[in-house]
């Protein structure tokens, strides 16, 4: 993005227990951006390690895509990292 002075905030979806992935992004950003997690439950390991956690609808729910887009806009998220193959068709179509 032109004019951006810091790395984008990141949202890792279907985060569940993907703590090493979250920590890897946090290390790469070096406190210049936040790493958020999202999952269908708030009771997951990722919620304890990310800079913020969102409980979201299942990716096959009609509102799922709009919910993710709203989260990205509201939180300055510039990079969405899907972690399940099942998420890719809907996200690619968008």
JSON list of C-alpha atoms in Angstrom, two decimals:
[
{"chain": "A", "resi": 1, "resn": "UNK", "atom": "CA", "xyz": [0.00, 0.00, 0.00]},
{"chain": "A", "resi": 2, "resn": "UNK", "atom": "CA", "xyz": [1.46, 3.37, -1.01]},
{"chain": "A", "resi": 3, "resn": "UNK", "atom": "CA", "xyz": [2.23, 5.67, 1.88]},
{"chain": "A", "resi": 4, "resn": "UNK", "atom": "CA", "xyz": [1.99, 2.99, 4.56]},
{"chain": "A", "resi": 5, "resn": "UNK", "atom": "CA", "xyz": [4.70, 3.57, 7.15]},
{"chain": "A", "resi": 6, "resn": "UNK", "atom": "CA", "xyz": [4.29, 0.40, 9.18]},
{"chain": "A", "resi": 7, "resn": "UNK", "atom": "CA", "xyz": [3.45, -3.22, 8.44]},
{"chain": "A", "resi": 8, "resn": "UNK", "atom": "CA", "xyz": [-0.23, -4.06, 8.19]},
{"chain": "A", "resi": 9, "resn": "UNK", "atom": "CA", "xyz": [-2.09, -5.69, 11.01]},
{"chain": "A", "resi": 10, "resn": "UNK", "atom": "CA", "xyz": [-2.66, -9.37, 10.33]},
{"chain": "A", "resi": 11, "resn": "UNK", "atom": "CA", "xyz": [-5.72, -11.59, 10.82]},
{"chain": "A", "resi": 12, "resn": "UNK", "atom": "CA", "xyz": [-5.18, -15.34, 11.00]},
{"chain": "A", "resi": 13, "resn": "UNK", "atom": "CA", "xyz": [-8.41, -17.24, 10.47]},
{"chain": "A", "resi": 14, "resn": "UNK", "atom": "CA", "xyz": [-9.32, -20.69, 11.83]},
{"chain": "A", "resi": 15, "resn": "UNK", "atom": "CA", "xyz": [-6.53, -20.01, 14.28]},
{"chain": "A", "resi": 16, "resn": "UNK", "atom": "CA", "xyz": [-7.47, -22.68, 16.86]},
{"chain": "A", "resi": 17, "resn": "UNK", "atom": "CA", "xyz": [-4.12, -23.95, 18.20]},
{"chain": "A", "resi": 18, "resn": "UNK", "atom": "CA", "xyz": [-1.85, -22.35, 15.59]},
{"chain": "A", "resi": 19, "resn": "UNK", "atom": "CA", "xyz": [0.16, -20.53, 18.23]},
{"chain": "A", "resi": 20, "resn": "UNK", "atom": "CA", "xyz": [3.54, -20.92, 16.45]},
{"chain": "A", "resi": 21, "resn": "UNK", "atom": "CA", "xyz": [2.06, -19.25, 13.36]},
{"chain": "A", "resi": 22, "resn": "UNK", "atom": "CA", "xyz": [0.79, -16.33, 15.44]},
{"chain": "A", "resi": 23, "resn": "UNK", "atom": "CA", "xyz": [4.12, -15.98, 17.22]},
{"chain": "A", "resi": 24, "resn": "UNK", "atom": "CA", "xyz": [5.99, -16.11, 13.91]},
{"chain": "A", "resi": 25, "resn": "UNK", "atom": "CA", "xyz": [3.98, -13.19, 12.53]},
{"chain": "A", "resi": 26, "resn": "UNK", "atom": "CA", "xyz": [4.42, -11.27, 15.80]},
{"chain": "A", "resi": 27, "resn": "UNK", "atom": "CA", "xyz": [8.17, -11.77, 15.61]},
{"chain": "A", "resi": 28, "resn": "UNK", "atom": "CA", "xyz": [8.24, -10.68, 11.97]},
{"chain": "A", "resi": 29, "resn": "UNK", "atom": "CA", "xyz": [6.26, -7.52, 12.71]},
{"chain": "A", "resi": 30, "resn": "UNK", "atom": "CA", "xyz": [8.53, -6.63, 15.66]},
{"chain": "A", "resi": 31, "resn": "UNK", "atom": "CA", "xyz": [5.85, -4.65, 17.50]},
{"chain": "A", "resi": 32, "resn": "UNK", "atom": "CA", "xyz": [5.06, -2.61, 14.37]},
{"chain": "A", "resi": 33, "resn": "UNK", "atom": "CA", "xyz": [1.70, -4.28, 13.82]},
{"chain": "A", "resi": 34, "resn": "UNK", "atom": "CA", "xyz": [-0.80, -6.49, 15.57]},
{"chain": "A", "resi": 35, "resn": "UNK", "atom": "CA", "xyz": [-1.58, -10.11, 14.90]},
{"chain": "A", "resi": 36, "resn": "UNK", "atom": "CA", "xyz": [-5.23, -10.95, 15.44]},
{"chain": "A", "resi": 37, "resn": "UNK", "atom": "CA", "xyz": [-6.79, -14.38, 15.45]},
{"chain": "A", "resi": 38, "resn": "UNK", "atom": "CA", "xyz": [-10.27, -15.53, 14.50]},
{"chain": "A", "resi": 39, "resn": "UNK", "atom": "CA", "xyz": [-12.10, -18.77, 15.09]},
{"chain": "A", "resi": 40, "resn": "UNK", "atom": "CA", "xyz": [-15.64, -20.03, 15.67]},
{"chain": "A", "resi": 41, "resn": "UNK", "atom": "CA", "xyz": [-14.88, -20.19, 19.39]},
{"chain": "A", "resi": 42, "resn": "UNK", "atom": "CA", "xyz": [-13.21, -17.90, 21.86]},
{"chain": "A", "resi": 43, "resn": "UNK", "atom": "CA", "xyz": [-11.97, -20.86, 23.87]},
{"chain": "A", "resi": 44, "resn": "UNK", "atom": "CA", "xyz": [-8.87, -21.71, 21.87]},
{"chain": "A", "resi": 45, "resn": "UNK", "atom": "CA", "xyz": [-5.13, -21.40, 22.38]},
{"chain": "A", "resi": 46, "resn": "UNK", "atom": "CA", "xyz": [-4.78, -18.76, 19.67]},
{"chain": "A", "resi": 47, "resn": "UNK", "atom": "CA", "xyz": [-6.96, -16.38, 21.67]},
{"chain": "A", "resi": 48, "resn": "UNK", "atom": "CA", "xyz": [-4.41, -16.43, 24.50]},
{"chain": "A", "resi": 49, "resn": "UNK", "atom": "CA", "xyz": [-1.43, -15.55, 22.31]},
{"chain": "A", "resi": 50, "resn": "UNK", "atom": "CA", "xyz": [-2.74, -13.16, 19.66]},
{"chain": "A", "resi": 51, "resn": "UNK", "atom": "CA", "xyz": [-3.03, -9.39, 20.11]},
{"chain": "A", "resi": 52, "resn": "UNK", "atom": "CA", "xyz": [-6.80, -9.74, 19.84]},
{"chain": "A", "resi": 53, "resn": "UNK", "atom": "CA", "xyz": [-9.23, -12.53, 19.09]},
{"chain": "A", "resi": 54, "resn": "UNK", "atom": "CA", "xyz": [-12.52, -12.50, 17.23]},
{"chain": "A", "resi": 55, "resn": "UNK", "atom": "CA", "xyz": [-15.26, -15.12, 17.42]},
{"chain": "A", "resi": 56, "resn": "UNK", "atom": "CA", "xyz": [-16.60, -15.42, 13.89]},
{"chain": "A", "resi": 57, "resn": "UNK", "atom": "CA", "xyz": [-19.25, -17.36, 12.00]},
{"chain": "A", "resi": 58, "resn": "UNK", "atom": "CA", "xyz": [-18.35, -20.64, 10.30]},
{"chain": "A", "resi": 59, "resn": "UNK", "atom": "CA", "xyz": [-16.91, -19.99, 6.85]},
{"chain": "A", "resi": 60, "resn": "UNK", "atom": "CA", "xyz": [-19.96, -21.61, 5.22]},
{"chain": "A", "resi": 61, "resn": "UNK", "atom": "CA", "xyz": [-22.39, -19.23, 6.95]},
{"chain": "A", "resi": 62, "resn": "UNK", "atom": "CA", "xyz": [-23.95, -16.56, 4.71]},
{"chain": "A", "resi": 63, "resn": "UNK", "atom": "CA", "xyz": [-22.58, -13.72, 6.86]},
{"chain": "A", "resi": 64, "resn": "UNK", "atom": "CA", "xyz": [-19.04, -15.09, 7.21]},
{"chain": "A", "resi": 65, "resn": "UNK", "atom": "CA", "xyz": [-17.32, -13.17, 4.41]},
{"chain": "A", "resi": 66, "resn": "UNK", "atom": "CA", "xyz": [-18.92, -9.85, 5.26]},
{"chain": "A", "resi": 67, "resn": "UNK", "atom": "CA", "xyz": [-18.00, -10.36, 8.91]},
{"chain": "A", "resi": 68, "resn": "UNK", "atom": "CA", "xyz": [-14.33, -10.92, 8.03]},
{"chain": "A", "resi": 69, "resn": "UNK", "atom": "CA", "xyz": [-14.25, -7.91, 5.74]},
{"chain": "A", "resi": 70, "resn": "UNK", "atom": "CA", "xyz": [-15.82, -5.73, 8.44]},
{"chain": "A", "resi": 71, "resn": "UNK", "atom": "CA", "xyz": [-13.22, -6.91, 10.97]},
{"chain": "A", "resi": 72, "resn": "UNK", "atom": "CA", "xyz": [-10.43, -6.05, 8.54]},
{"chain": "A", "resi": 73, "resn": "UNK", "atom": "CA", "xyz": [-11.76, -2.55, 7.91]},
{"chain": "A", "resi": 74, "resn": "UNK", "atom": "CA", "xyz": [-12.54, -1.78, 11.56]},
{"chain": "A", "resi": 75, "resn": "UNK", "atom": "CA", "xyz": [-9.15, -2.98, 12.81]},
{"chain": "A", "resi": 76, "resn": "UNK", "atom": "CA", "xyz": [-6.78, -1.79, 10.09]},
{"chain": "A", "resi": 77, "resn": "UNK", "atom": "CA", "xyz": [-6.03, -5.34, 8.97]},
{"chain": "A", "resi": 78, "resn": "UNK", "atom": "CA", "xyz": [-4.17, -5.40, 5.70]},
{"chain": "A", "resi": 79, "resn": "UNK", "atom": "CA", "xyz": [-3.26, -9.08, 5.53]},
{"chain": "A", "resi": 80, "resn": "UNK", "atom": "CA", "xyz": [-5.73, -11.95, 5.90]},
{"chain": "A", "resi": 81, "resn": "UNK", "atom": "CA", "xyz": [-4.12, -15.37, 6.41]},
{"chain": "A", "resi": 82, "resn": "UNK", "atom": "CA", "xyz": [-6.53, -18.27, 5.91]},
{"chain": "A", "resi": 83, "resn": "UNK", "atom": "CA", "xyz": [-5.26, -21.51, 7.43]},
{"chain": "A", "resi": 84, "resn": "UNK", "atom": "CA", "xyz": [-7.77, -24.08, 6.15]},
{"chain": "A", "resi": 85, "resn": "UNK", "atom": "CA", "xyz": [-8.30, -25.20, 2.57]},
{"chain": "A", "resi": 86, "resn": "UNK", "atom": "CA", "xyz": [-12.06, -24.96, 3.14]},
{"chain": "A", "resi": 87, "resn": "UNK", "atom": "CA", "xyz": [-11.80, -21.18, 3.51]},
{"chain": "A", "resi": 88, "resn": "UNK", "atom": "CA", "xyz": [-10.08, -20.60, 0.18]},
{"chain": "A", "resi": 89, "resn": "UNK", "atom": "CA", "xyz": [-12.96, -20.88, -2.35]},
{"chain": "A", "resi": 90, "resn": "UNK", "atom": "CA", "xyz": [-15.08, -18.19, -0.70]},
{"chain": "A", "resi": 91, "resn": "UNK", "atom": "CA", "xyz": [-12.15, -15.88, -0.07]},
{"chain": "A", "resi": 92, "resn": "UNK", "atom": "CA", "xyz": [-10.78, -16.32, -3.59]},
{"chain": "A", "resi": 93, "resn": "UNK", "atom": "CA", "xyz": [-14.19, -15.56, -5.07]},
{"chain": "A", "resi": 94, "resn": "UNK", "atom": "CA", "xyz": [-14.35, -12.33, -3.08]}
]
